[in-house]
CSV table of N, CA and C in Angstrom, one decimal:
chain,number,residue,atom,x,y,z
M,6,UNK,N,0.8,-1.2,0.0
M,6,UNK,CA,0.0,0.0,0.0
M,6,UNK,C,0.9,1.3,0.0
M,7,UNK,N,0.3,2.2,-0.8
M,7,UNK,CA,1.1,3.5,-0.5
M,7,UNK,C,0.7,4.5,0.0
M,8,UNK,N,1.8,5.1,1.0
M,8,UNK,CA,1.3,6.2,1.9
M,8,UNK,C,1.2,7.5,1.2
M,9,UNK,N,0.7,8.2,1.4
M,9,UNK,CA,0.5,10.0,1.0
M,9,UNK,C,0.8,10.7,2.5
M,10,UNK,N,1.3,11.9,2.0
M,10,UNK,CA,1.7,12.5,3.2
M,10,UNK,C,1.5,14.2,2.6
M,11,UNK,N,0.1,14.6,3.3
M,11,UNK,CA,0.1,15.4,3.1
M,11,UNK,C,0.7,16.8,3.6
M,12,UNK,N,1.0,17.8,3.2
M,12,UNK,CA,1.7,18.8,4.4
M,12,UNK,C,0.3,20.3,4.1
M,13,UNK,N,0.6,21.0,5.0
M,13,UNK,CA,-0.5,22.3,4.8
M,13,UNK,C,-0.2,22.5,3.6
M,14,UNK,N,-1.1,23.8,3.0
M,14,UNK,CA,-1.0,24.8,2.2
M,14,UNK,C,-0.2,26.1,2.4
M,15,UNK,N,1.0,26.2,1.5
M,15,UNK,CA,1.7,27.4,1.7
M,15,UNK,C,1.3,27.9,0.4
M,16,UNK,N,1.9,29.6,0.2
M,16,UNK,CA,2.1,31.1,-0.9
M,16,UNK,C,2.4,30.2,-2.1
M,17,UNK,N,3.5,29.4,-2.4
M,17,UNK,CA,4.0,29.1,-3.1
M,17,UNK,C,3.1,28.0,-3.8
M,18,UNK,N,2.7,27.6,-3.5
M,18,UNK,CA,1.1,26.4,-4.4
M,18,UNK,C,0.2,26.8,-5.1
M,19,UNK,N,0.1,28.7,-4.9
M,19,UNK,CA,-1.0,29.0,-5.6
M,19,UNK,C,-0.8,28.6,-6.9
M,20,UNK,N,-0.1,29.2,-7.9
M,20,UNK,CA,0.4,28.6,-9.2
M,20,UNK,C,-0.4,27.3,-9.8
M,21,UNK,N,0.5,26.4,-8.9
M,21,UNK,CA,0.1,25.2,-9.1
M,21,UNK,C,-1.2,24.9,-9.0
M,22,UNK,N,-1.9,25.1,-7.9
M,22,UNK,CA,-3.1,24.9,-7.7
M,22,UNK,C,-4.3,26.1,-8.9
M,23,UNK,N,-4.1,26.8,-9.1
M,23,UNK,CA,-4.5,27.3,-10.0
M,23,UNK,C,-4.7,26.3,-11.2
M,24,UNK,N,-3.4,25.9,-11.6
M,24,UNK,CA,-3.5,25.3,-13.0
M,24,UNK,C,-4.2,24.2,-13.2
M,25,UNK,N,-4.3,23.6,-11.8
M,25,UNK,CA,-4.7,22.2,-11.0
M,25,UNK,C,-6.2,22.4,-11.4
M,26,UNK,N,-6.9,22.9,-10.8
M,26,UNK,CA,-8.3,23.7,-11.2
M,26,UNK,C,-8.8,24.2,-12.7
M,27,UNK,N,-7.5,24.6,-13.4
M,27,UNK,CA,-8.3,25.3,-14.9
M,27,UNK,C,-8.1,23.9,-14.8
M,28,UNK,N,-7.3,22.7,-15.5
M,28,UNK,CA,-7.0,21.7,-15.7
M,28,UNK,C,-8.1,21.1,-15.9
M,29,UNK,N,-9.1,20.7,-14.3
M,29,UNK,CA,-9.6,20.1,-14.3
M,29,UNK,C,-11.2,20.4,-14.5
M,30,UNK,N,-11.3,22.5,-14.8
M,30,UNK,CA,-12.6,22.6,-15.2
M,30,UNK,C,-12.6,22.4,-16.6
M,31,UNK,N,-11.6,22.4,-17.3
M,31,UNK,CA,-11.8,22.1,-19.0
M,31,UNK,C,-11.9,20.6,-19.1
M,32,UNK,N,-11.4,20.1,-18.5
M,32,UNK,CA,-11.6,18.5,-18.5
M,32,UNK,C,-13.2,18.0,-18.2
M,33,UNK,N,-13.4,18.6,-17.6
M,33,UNK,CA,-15.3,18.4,-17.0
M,33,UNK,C,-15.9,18.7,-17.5
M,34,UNK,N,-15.9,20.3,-18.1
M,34,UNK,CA,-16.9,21.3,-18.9
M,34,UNK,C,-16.2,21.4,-19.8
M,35,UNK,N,-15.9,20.8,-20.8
M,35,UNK,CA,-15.5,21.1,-21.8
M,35,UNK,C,-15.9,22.1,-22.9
M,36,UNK,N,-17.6,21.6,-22.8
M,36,UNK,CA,-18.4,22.5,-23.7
M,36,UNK,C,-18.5,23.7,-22.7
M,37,UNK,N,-18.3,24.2,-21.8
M,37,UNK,CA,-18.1,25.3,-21.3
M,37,UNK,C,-17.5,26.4,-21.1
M,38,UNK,N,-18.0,27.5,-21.8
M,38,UNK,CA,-17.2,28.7,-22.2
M,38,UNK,C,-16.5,29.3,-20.8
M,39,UNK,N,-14.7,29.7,-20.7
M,39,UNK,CA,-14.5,29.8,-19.6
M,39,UNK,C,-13.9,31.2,-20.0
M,40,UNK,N,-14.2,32.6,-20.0
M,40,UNK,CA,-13.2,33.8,-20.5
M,40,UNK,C,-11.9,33.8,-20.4
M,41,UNK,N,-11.4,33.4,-19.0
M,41,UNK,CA,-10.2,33.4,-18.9
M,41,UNK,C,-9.3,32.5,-19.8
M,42,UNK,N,-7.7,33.0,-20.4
M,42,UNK,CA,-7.1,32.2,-21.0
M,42,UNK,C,-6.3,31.3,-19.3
M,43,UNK,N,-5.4,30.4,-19.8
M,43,UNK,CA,-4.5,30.2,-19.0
M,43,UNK,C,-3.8,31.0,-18.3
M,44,UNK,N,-3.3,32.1,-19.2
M,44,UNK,CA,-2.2,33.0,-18.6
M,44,UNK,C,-3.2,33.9,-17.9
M,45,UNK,N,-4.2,34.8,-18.3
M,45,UNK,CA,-4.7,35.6,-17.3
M,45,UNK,C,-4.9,34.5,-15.5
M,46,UNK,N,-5.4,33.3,-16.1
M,46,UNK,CA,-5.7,33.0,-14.7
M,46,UNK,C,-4.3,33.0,-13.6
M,47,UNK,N,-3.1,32.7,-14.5
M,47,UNK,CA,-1.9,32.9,-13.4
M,47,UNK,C,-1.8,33.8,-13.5
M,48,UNK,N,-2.2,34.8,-14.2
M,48,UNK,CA,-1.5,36.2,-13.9
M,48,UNK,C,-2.5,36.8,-12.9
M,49,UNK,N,-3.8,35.9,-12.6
M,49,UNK,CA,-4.6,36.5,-11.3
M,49,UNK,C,-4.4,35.9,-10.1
M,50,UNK,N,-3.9,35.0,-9.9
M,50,UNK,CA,-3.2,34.1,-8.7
M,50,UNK,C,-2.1,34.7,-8.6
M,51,UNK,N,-1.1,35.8,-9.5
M,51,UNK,CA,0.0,36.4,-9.1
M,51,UNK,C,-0.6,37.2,-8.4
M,52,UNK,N,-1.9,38.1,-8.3
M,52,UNK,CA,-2.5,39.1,-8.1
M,52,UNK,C,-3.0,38.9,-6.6
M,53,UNK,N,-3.4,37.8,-6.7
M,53,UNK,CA,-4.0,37.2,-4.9
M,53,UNK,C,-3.1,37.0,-3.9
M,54,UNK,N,-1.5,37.0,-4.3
M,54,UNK,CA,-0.4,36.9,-3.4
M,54,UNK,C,-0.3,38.1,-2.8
């Protein structure tokens, strides 16, 4: 079996977790018009820091 080890949330994950998220609403909603490109959405997670 494999363990996971999770640690909190720090600053530095927003990025990631951002991309984590568009990722997975274009994957679901496909047919779903989303305004934002990729880059605005990191360049608004730079904005939330």
């Amino acid at each position: 079996m494999t363990r996971i080890h999770l640690r909190p949330y720090q600053a530095q994950d927003l990025n990631d977790l951002v991309t984590l998220w568009y990722q997975t609403w274009h994957a679901t909603f496909p047919e779903a018009a989303y305004t934002h490109t990729k880059g605005k959405a990191h360049t608004t997670a730079a904005l939330i820091r």
